[in-house]
Amino acid sequence: MEFKKSATPRSARKRVRGHIKVDTPEIYSHCLQLYRLPPTDTISLEEFEELAVERLKVLKAVETAGVRYTKGSDNYIKLLEKEIRETKLKQAIFEKSTLDEPIKQQNRWKDHVSHFILRLAYCRSEELRRWFIQQEVELFRFRFQQESPDSRAQFMVCNELNYQLIDKDEHYQLREKLDAASGKADTYSKGIQHYKVHFTEALDLVRGRRVYLHRGFAYVPQDDLVSILLTVYRIHLSHSLAVTARALPHLEEDGRLLPMLCTLSRRYVGQDYGAKKPVGEITADMIDMLSKKSFPLCMQQLHSAMRTHHHLRHGGRQQYSLFLKGIGLSLEEAIKFWRSEFTKIIDGDQFDKKYLYNIRHNYGKEGKKTDYTPYSCMKIITTNTPATGDYHGCPFKHSDQDVLRQKLTASGLRKEDADQVLQYSKGGHYQVACAKMFEVIHGSLTGGDEEAEVSFHHPNQYFEESYKRLHKNTAEKPSSTPQTPRGVKNVPAASSQGTPRSAASQPLSQGTPTLSAQNQSNISTSQLSGVEEMDDDFDNDDTALQEIDEATLLEAQS
Amino acid sequence: MSLHCRWPVMAVPNTYFNNREFSFTLKDDVYIRYQSFADQQDMEKEIQKKCPYKIDIGAVFSHRPKDHKTVRPAAFQAQEKELVFDIDMTDYDDVRNCCSGADICERCWPLMTMAIKIVHRALTEDFGFQHILWVYSGRRGIHCWVCDEAARKLTQTGRTAVAEYLNVVKGGENQARKVRLDSYFIHPSVQEALRIVEDGFEDYACSQQDFLGEEQKWNKVLTLIPSEDLRSKIAADMEEKPDSASRWARLKKFVKMSLSTGNIRDGQRAVEEIMLQYCYPRLDINVSTGVNHLLKSPFCIHPKTGRVCVPIDPDDVDNFSPSTVPTITQLLEELNDIEKKTSEETGKKEKDYMSTSLGPGVEMFERFLKRLENSQHNRLQEEADRKMEF
């Protein structure tokens, strides 16, 4: 995409609103694509933003549906369809074969361009990249599965994808194993074909143990062909995003795009609670009391596990310590807090050796010195699943029903309320369950609007809402954004470009990378990438990444 | 420790030795990363100088790790690393009765034996890996190093996929039932694992662990059966039997009977689920997924037990016992004895570590290395031949 004002458009195509003129017919040979080549048009800023926002709505819908229902289930498909139809990309995604060709091309163009715009917005950090790739991959899966077998075959041809089928003899010999692996009966007698690919080409299926493996090869039933495609897509996308991230600083920028891109990427997390809050207000001795009154259940659980066992495993320590940082616990108080508890079973020296570094690392005082953001609900629900000995995760997802009921009752919920919360949690509506619990304890979140379905998107959001209510007269406003919990149905409304979400001007401590749009024009690249997930250093999906210099990149973009 | 210096530095088989990251844990738990060396001598010198308590092996990077600060962060990338697994006995505390925490004994060690058999089978038969090294961690667990080129080049997504494929026991402290099997189809890999578990289950669970020995214990097992009705039926029956073995037989019978009456939907595989929850390998996924995760080197000496991290032969795993693993004190004694003997016989003082208890372990390791080198050599040869054909 060209954003340079002065440059001649690289393609001779002209874009006129509502009616597309094309010099070369059939640019998009299929309604689906793997987004291998970037678009080469010029578009207006308004259209740029609109396309981005609409696609983001689509991706958000993909995410929500995936949390609520099993992927591919009827409910999932129904919900996703419904949500996508409320966006302006619905025509692009649910392409009717009866449409005229020019209109189809226009829709496919929207699909194409909106994807690439979001790449710009979501390439900047590991967390954003992961989220973007995850939703795009699932969107592709959804769309591919909706296509007819002919259409799918045509897609393979258009994209020059050939995979080897196993012959009948081999199928006969392996038939029981193939059936057992994929969970489909009688594939041999039903004539269901299987592709044989190296296991690295079907990682989704391998990961879910839904495919038969032998000597490094995966035997993929034809219905799961999409998984192979997804692996290809995922690898390609991951590589491309990393390339884009490197190129971003070289984009000729006159202050119009970066602010909007940053606001865009914040939309899915909303407030990320990474900004340094006025510290000093929360101290270590307050935590016991705060945990009972204002912590969401996930953090209460971690807190009490810590008090009971004087220890937490790594996953729990990460989730909890970043949360504490987010509520305003200073590094000194944090060290005091962890030390005093852990040294009940180990000595001070051991604590310093084993745990001190990590605490300081979380506060950006060690290593790469990045300021890690507290985990959002999505992150807690979908990644870092607890294993034996772990107390982290989301209790509404990662607890047996009876255990959860006990905790709810212990928090003072009556049976009817606990039942309701359990109902939500059983249905996969974990964040709604959490919000319901909040409402029972603290009162309504929506000012009495019974219709709105509320949910939290971040544990720190829960804390701040609770703290706010319990300290109505406090001078310090803990939140820089008066963030009302977003209804599951509503995607945050599109704000006009450049309007920062943080209305209040909160004094930011020096050097803190924040995504407030006000600061965008002064932000350097390093700050852009500063707010990051707690990943291992040099965490990288692509082992073959080369350094890309500007010339190569511009060439690639043309 | 001079003994330490002699272990084959080709432990990290690849041509880019100087780009391989090592880390040292020094006295007082000081941990230093990004160590790299030009060659074996360079490394031995550093080891002798710093006397690390523990040496970890990391990834092969794009540049020399010790120079990483001179490189742009984005350019300094991990390029390849062995696929590794770490299985720790502490992760089984909820299903073993004899020990907990860092302790192990011969009654719970069979868990590791089964783990090796199951994981090794999957890695070789399902994934086709051929160069797998199993190592005793020195105290309470085992490590696995997969050194095939395909494994070394796996991305994080690939490693996660392999680890999750092998992961059957899932759930945190708030989830009692950690294994859920589809009622009709069981994946062939899990079927194979069940075969291995079944083989040793009676002995392990009944004789060694006495896992149904008393009410508290069998109630714990019964929580894994979802049907309350079935649970109470079995519980009532447990008292009437004398020991774990007979109780287990009864439990199995009850489940089978309930299946045939078609009463149960969820929990049809209760027997299999119980066996897997008690015996299936519990991997630490985080160790396997990172492309640059560091893992303790084979032949290190565990600071708390003094035992050497020796290789375990996956084809002879039943005969391995952690109590027979040589300790450093034992080895030093043996070395001294040998030295004395050889100086008596030949007049020369010779430290022959291969004649100590460490010998067999080193031999195993050298055989492993040789196979790996051969296969790499063959591959390079093939490529060269191919190129020559044109």
PDB file of C-alpha atoms in Angstrom, chain B residues 24 31 34 65 82 95 103 112 131 141 167 169 174 253 300 314:
ATOM      1  CA  PHE B  24      26.500 -21.552  34.011  1.00  0.00           C
ATOM      2  CA  TYR B  31      23.335 -17.589  36.967  1.00  0.00           C
ATOM      3  CA  TYR B  34      24.936 -16.254  26.826  1.00  0.00           C
ATOM      4  CA  PRO B  65      25.909 -15.610  22.184  1.00  0.00           C
ATOM      5  CA  GLU B  82      17.056 -29.886  20.154  1.00  0.00           C
ATOM      6  CA  VAL B  95      -1.290 -39.609  42.438  1.00  0.00           C
ATOM      7  CA  ASP B 103      11.725 -37.384  47.079  1.00  0.00           C
ATOM      8  CA  MET B 112       9.343 -42.612  35.048  1.00  0.00           C
ATOM      9  CA  HIS B 131      18.183 -39.661  17.647  1.00  0.00           C
ATOM     10  CA  GLY B 141      13.033 -36.783  37.005  1.00  0.00           C
ATOM     11  CA  ASN B 167      -0.263 -34.264  26.618  1.00  0.00           C
ATOM     12  CA  VAL B 169      -3.295 -35.311  31.695  1.00  0.00           C
ATOM     13  CA  ASN B 174      -9.229 -27.053  40.700  1.00  0.00           C
ATOM     14  CA  LYS B 253     -16.310 -54.898  36.729  1.00  0.00           C
ATOM     15  CA  CYS B 300      26.247 -32.698  35.080  1.00  0.00           C
ATOM     16  CA  PRO B 314      15.256 -46.580  26.423  1.00  0.00           C
TER      17      PRO B 314
END
